[in-house]
mmCIF file of C-alpha atoms in Angstrom:
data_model
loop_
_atom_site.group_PDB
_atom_site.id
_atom_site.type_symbol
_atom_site.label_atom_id
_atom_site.label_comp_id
_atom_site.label_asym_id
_atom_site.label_seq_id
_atom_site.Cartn_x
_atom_site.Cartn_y
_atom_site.Cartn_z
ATOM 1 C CA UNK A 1 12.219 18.106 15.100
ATOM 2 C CA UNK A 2 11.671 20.764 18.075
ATOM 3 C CA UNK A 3 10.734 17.997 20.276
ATOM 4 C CA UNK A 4 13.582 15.763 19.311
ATOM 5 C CA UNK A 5 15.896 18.610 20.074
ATOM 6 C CA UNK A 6 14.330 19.255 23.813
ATOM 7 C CA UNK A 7 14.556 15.720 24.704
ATOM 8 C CA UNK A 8 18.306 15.670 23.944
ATOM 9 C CA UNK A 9 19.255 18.341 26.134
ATOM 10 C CA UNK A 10 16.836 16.897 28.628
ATOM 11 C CA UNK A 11 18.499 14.292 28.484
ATOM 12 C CA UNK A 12 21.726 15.965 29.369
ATOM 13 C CA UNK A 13 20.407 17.662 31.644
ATOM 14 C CA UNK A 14 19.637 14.600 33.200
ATOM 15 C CA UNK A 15 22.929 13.128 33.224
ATOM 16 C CA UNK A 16 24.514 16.379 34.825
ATOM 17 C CA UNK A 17 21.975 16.150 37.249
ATOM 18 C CA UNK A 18 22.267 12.796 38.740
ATOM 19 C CA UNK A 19 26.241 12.784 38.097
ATOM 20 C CA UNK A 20 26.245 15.789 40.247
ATOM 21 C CA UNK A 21 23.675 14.323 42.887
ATOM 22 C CA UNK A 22 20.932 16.861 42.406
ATOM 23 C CA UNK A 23 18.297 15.203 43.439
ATOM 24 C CA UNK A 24 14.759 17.079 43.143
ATOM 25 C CA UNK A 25 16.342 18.413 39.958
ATOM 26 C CA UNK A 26 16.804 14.868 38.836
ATOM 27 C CA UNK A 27 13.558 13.965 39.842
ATOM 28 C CA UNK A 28 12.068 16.589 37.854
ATOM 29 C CA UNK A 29 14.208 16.158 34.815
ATOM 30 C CA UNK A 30 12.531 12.183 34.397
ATOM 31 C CA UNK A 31 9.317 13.523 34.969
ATOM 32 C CA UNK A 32 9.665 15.358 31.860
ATOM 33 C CA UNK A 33 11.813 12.917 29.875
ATOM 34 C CA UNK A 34 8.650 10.302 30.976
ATOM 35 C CA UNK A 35 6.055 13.116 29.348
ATOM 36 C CA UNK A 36 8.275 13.757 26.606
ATOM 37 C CA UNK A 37 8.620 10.040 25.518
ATOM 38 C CA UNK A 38 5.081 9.644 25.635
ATOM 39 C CA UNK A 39 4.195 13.002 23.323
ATOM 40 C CA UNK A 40 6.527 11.492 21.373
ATOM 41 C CA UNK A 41 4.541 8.107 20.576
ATOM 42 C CA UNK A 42 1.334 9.751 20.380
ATOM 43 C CA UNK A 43 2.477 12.631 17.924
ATOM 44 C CA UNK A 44 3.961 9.749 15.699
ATOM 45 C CA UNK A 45 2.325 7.023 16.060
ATOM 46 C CA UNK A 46 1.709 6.607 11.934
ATOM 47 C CA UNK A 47 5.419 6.802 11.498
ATOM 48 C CA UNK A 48 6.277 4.505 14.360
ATOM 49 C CA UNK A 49 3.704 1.666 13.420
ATOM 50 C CA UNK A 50 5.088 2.215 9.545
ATOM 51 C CA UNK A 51 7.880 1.777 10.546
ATOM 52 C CA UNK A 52 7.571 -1.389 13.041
ATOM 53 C CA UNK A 53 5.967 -2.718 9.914
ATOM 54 C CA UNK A 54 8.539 -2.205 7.317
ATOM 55 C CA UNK A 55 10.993 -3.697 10.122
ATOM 56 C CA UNK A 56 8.798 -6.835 10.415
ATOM 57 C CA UNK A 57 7.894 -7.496 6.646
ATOM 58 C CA UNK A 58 8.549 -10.639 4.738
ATOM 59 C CA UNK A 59 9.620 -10.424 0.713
ATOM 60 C CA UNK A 60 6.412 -11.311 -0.474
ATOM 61 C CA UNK A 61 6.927 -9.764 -3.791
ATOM 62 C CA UNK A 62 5.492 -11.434 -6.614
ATOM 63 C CA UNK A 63 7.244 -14.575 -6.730
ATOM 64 C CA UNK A 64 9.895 -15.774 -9.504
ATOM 65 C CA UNK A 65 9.327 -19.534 -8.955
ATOM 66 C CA UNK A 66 6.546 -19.564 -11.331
ATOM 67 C CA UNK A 67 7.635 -20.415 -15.052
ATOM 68 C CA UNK A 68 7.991 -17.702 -17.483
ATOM 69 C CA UNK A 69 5.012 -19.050 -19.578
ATOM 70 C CA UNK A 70 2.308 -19.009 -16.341
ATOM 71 C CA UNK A 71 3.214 -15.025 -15.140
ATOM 72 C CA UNK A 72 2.579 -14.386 -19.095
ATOM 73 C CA UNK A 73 -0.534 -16.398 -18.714
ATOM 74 C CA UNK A 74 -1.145 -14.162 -15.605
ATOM 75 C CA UNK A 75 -0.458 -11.009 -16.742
ATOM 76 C CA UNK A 76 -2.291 -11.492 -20.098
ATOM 77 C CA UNK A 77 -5.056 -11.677 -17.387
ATOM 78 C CA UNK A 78 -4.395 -8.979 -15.998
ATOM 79 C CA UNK A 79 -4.382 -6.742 -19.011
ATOM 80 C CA UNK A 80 -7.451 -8.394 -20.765
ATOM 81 C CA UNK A 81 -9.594 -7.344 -17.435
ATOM 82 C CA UNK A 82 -8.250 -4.198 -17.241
ATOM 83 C CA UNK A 83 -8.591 -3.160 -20.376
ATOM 84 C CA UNK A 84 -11.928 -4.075 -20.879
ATOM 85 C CA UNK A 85 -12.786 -2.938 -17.018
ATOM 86 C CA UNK A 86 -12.563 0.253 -18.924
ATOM 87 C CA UNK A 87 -13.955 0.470 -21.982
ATOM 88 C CA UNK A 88 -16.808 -0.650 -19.650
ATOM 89 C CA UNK A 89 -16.575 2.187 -17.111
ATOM 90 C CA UNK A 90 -16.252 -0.416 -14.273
ATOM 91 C CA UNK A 91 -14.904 0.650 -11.296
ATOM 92 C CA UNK A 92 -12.238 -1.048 -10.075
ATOM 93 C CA UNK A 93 -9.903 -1.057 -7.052
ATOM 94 C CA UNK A 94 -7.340 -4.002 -7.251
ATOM 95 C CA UNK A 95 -4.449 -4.092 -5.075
ATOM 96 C CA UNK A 96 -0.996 -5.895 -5.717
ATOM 97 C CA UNK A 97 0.477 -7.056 -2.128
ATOM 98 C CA UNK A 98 5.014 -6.900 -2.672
ATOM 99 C CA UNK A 99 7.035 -7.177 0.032
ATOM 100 C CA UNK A 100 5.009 -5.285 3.032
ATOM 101 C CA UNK A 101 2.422 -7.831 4.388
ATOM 102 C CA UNK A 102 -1.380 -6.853 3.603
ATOM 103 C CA UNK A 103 -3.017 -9.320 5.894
ATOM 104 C CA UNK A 104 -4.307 -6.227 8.137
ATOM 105 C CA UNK A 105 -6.335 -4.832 4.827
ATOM 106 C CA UNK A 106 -6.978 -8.633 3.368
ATOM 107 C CA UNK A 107 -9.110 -9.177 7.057
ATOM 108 C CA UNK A 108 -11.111 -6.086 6.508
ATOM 109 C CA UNK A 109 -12.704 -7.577 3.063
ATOM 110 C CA UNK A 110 -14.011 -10.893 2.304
ATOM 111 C CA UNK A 111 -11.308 -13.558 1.667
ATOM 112 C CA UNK A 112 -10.966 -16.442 -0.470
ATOM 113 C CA UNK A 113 -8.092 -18.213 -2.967
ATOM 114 C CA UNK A 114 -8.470 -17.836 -6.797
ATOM 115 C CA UNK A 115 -6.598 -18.066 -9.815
ATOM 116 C CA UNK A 116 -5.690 -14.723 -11.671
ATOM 117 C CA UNK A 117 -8.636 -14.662 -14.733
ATOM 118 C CA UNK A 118 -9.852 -12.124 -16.107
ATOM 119 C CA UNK A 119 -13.662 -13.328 -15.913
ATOM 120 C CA UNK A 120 -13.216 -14.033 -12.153
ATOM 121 C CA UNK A 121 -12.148 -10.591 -11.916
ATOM 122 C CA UNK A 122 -15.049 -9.035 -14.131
ATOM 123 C CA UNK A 123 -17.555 -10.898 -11.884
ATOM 124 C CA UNK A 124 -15.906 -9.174 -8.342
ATOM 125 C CA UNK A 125 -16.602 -5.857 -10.363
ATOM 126 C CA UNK A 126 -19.401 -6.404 -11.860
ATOM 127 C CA UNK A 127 -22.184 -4.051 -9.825
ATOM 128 C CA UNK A 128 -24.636 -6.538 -8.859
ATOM 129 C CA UNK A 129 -21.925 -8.295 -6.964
ATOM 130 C CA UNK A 130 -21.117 -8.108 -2.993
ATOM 131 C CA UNK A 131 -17.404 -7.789 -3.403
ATOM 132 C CA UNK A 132 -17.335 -4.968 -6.180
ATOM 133 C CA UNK A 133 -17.539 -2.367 -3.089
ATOM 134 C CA UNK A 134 -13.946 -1.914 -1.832
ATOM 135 C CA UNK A 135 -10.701 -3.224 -3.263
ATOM 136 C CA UNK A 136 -9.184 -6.838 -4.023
ATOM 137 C CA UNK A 137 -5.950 -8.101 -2.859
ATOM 138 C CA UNK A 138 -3.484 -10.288 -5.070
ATOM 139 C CA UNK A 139 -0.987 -11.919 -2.909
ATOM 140 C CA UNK A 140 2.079 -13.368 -5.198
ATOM 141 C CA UNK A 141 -0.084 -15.615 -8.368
ATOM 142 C CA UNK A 142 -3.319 -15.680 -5.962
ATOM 143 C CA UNK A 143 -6.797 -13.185 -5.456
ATOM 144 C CA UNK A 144 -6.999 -13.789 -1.567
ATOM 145 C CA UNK A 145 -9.350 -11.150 -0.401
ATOM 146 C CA UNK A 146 -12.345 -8.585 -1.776
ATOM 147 C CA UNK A 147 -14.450 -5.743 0.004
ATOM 148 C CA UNK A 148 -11.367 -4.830 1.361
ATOM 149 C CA UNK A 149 -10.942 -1.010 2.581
ATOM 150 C CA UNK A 150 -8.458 0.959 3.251
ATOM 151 C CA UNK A 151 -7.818 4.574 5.275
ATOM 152 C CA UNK A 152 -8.279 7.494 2.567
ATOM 153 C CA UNK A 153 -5.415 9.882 2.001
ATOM 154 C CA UNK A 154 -5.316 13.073 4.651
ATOM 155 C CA UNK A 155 -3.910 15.001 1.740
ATOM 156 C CA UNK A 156 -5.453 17.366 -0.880
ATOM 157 C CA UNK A 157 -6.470 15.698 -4.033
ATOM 158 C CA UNK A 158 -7.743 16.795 -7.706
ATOM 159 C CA UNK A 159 -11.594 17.180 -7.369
ATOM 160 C CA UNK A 160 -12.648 14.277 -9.918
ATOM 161 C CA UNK A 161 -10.786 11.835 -7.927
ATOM 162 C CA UNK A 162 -13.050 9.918 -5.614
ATOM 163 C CA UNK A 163 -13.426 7.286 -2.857
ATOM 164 C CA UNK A 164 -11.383 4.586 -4.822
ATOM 165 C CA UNK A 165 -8.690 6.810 -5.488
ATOM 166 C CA UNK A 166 -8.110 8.691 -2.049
ATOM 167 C CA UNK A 167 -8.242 5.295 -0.794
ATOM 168 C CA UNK A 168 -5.572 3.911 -3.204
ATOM 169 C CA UNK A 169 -3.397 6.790 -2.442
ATOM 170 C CA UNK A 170 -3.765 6.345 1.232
ATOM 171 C CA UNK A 171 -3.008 2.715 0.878
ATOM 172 C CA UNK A 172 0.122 3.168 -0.750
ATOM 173 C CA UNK A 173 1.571 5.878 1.799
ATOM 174 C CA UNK A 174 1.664 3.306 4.511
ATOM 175 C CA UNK A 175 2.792 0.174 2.129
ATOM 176 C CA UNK A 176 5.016 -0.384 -0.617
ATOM 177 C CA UNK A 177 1.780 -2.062 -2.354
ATOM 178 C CA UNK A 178 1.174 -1.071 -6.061
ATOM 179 C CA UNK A 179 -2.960 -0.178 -6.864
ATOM 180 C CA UNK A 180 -4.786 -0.238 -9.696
ATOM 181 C CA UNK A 181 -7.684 2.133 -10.894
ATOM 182 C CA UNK A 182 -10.052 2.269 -13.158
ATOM 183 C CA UNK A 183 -12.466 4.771 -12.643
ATOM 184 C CA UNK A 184 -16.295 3.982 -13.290
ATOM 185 C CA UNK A 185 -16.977 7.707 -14.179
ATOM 186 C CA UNK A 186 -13.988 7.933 -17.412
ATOM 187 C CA UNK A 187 -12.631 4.876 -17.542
ATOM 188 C CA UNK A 188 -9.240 6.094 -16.717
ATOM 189 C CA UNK A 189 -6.756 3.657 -15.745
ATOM 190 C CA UNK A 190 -4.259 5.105 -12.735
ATOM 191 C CA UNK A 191 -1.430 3.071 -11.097
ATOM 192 C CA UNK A 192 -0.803 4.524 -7.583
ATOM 193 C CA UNK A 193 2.095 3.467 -5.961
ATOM 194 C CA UNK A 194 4.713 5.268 -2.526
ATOM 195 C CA UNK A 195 1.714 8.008 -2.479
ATOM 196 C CA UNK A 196 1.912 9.276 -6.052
ATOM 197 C CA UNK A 197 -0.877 8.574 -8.993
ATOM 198 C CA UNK A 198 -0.040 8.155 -12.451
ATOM 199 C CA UNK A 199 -2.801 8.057 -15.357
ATOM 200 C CA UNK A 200 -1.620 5.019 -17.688
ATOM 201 C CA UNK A 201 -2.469 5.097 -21.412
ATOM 202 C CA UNK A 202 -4.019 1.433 -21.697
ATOM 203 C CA UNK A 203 -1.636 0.150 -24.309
ATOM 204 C CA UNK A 204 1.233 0.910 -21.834
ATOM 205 C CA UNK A 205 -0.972 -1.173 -19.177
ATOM 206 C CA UNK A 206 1.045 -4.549 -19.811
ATOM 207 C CA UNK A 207 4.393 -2.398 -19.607
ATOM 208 C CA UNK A 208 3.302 -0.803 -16.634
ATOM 209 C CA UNK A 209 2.162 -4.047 -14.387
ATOM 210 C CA UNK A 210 6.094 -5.592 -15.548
ATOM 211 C CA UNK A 211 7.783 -2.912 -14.550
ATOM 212 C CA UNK A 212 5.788 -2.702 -11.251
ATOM 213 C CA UNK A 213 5.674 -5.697 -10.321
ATOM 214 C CA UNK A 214 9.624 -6.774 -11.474
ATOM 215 C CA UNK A 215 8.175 -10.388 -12.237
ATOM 216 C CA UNK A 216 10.697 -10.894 -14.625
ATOM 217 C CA UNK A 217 14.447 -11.824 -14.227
ATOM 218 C CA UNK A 218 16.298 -8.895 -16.312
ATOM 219 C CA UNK A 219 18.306 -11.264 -18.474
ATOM 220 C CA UNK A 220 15.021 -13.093 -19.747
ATOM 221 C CA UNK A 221 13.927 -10.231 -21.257
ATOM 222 C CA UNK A 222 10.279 -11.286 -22.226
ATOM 223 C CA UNK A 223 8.929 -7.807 -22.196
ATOM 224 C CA UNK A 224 10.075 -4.533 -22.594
ATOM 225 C CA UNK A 225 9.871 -2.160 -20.120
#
C-alpha cells in the first residue's frame, strides 16, 4: 500500500515537473516512476497473474445441459467412490475445475477423457497405479487429467495435514476450483475450496458436492442442500 502511495505522488510530481518545464527533475522523476512500475510487477506478480486469469476465464462450471437423471447418475458416482475411498484409507486428491480454466494444472498430470465411475476412479487411486500420485481433474461431466500437481500453500497449516492437503489448499487460493480429500492416514474426507478446509461428515458428502458444485437449477429441487 506504501508503494502505491509513493507512485501517486510521483506521479504528481511528475506532472508539476514537466508542466513547469523542469527538465533534469523530470528526467529523474520517470526514472523512478520506470523502477517503481517494475517493483511493482515483481512484488505482485501472484496477484497480477490471478488476476489476468480471473479476467480471462470462461464459465466452465459444471454444466446444466446434462439431464437431471445423468448428474444423479454422476454424483451417485461420486459419493459411492468417495465414500468407500475412505473406509479404505485411500488417498485421494480429486479436483473439480468451475469457472477458472485448469488447463495449466491438467498439462502437469497425465491426461485422458473418461466417464465419471466410481471403479474408474478407485483404479487412479488404487496404490499400484501410476496416476494415484498427484491429483485428478474433472472438467464439467468428464475425468480429463491425473498425476496432476499443484504449488503447496505458503501458509501455516495443522501438523497432520500433509502433501495432498497443502497442495489442495494452495490450489484453491489461486482458482475458484473446489478439491476433494480423503486422507490415506484417517480416512477423513475434507472439501477445500477459496483457501479454507472443511472436514465433511461422509453422509453430508452428497449434500456437500450439490451445494458445491450448484449442478442443480434451484426450482428442481432434487436434493437438499
Amino acid at each position: 500500500m506504501q508503494l502505491f502511495k509513493g507512485l501517486i505522488v510521483i506521479a504528481l510530481v511528475k506532472m508539476m515537473t514537466s508542466f513547469f518545464g523542469f527538465t533534469t527533475l523530470d528526467g529523474i522523476v520517470n526514472t523512478v516512476l520506470t523502477w517503481g512500475v517494475l517493483a511493482i510487477i515483481i512484488i505482485f506478480q501472484p496477484e497480477i497473474r490471478t488476476l489476468l486469469e480471473k479476467m480471462g476465464q470462461t464459465n466452465n462450471e459444471f454444466t446444466n445441459s446434462l439431464s437431471t437423471d445423468d448428474r444423479e447418475k454422476i454424483i451417485n458416482e461420486l459419493v459411492n467412490c468417495i465414500t468407500y475411498l475412505s473406509k479404505t484409507h485411500t488417498g485421494a486428491l480429486i479436483t473439480f475445475e468451475r469457472r477458472q480454466s485448469l488447463q495449466d494444472f491438467i498439462n502437469t498430470g497425465i491426461k485422458y477423457d473418461s466417464e465419471i465411475k466410481n471403479e474408474v476412479l478407485q483404479t487412479i487411486f488404487y496404490e499400484g497405479t501410476p496416476l494415484h500420485d498427484g491429483a485428478t481433474i474433472i472438467k464439467n461431466d468428464r475425468i480429463v487429467a491425473s498425476a496432476c500437481f499443484y504449488p503447496p500453500t505458503n501458509k501455516d497449516v495443522p501438523a497432520q495435514y500433509g502433501a495432498r492437503h497443502r497442495a489442495a489448499i494452495g490450489i484453491s487460493e489461486i482458482t475458484d476450483s473446489l478439491t476433494i480429500i480423503v486422507s490415506e492416514e484417517t480416512g477423513n474426507i475434507s472439501f477445500v475450496a477459496h483457501g479454507d478446509l472443511r472436514l465433511i461428515n461422509p453422509r453430508e458428502v452428497r449434500a456437500q458436492l450439490v451445494a458445491e458444485l450448484n449442478w442443480y437449477h434451484e426450482d428442481e429441487g432434487d436434493f437438499d442442500e
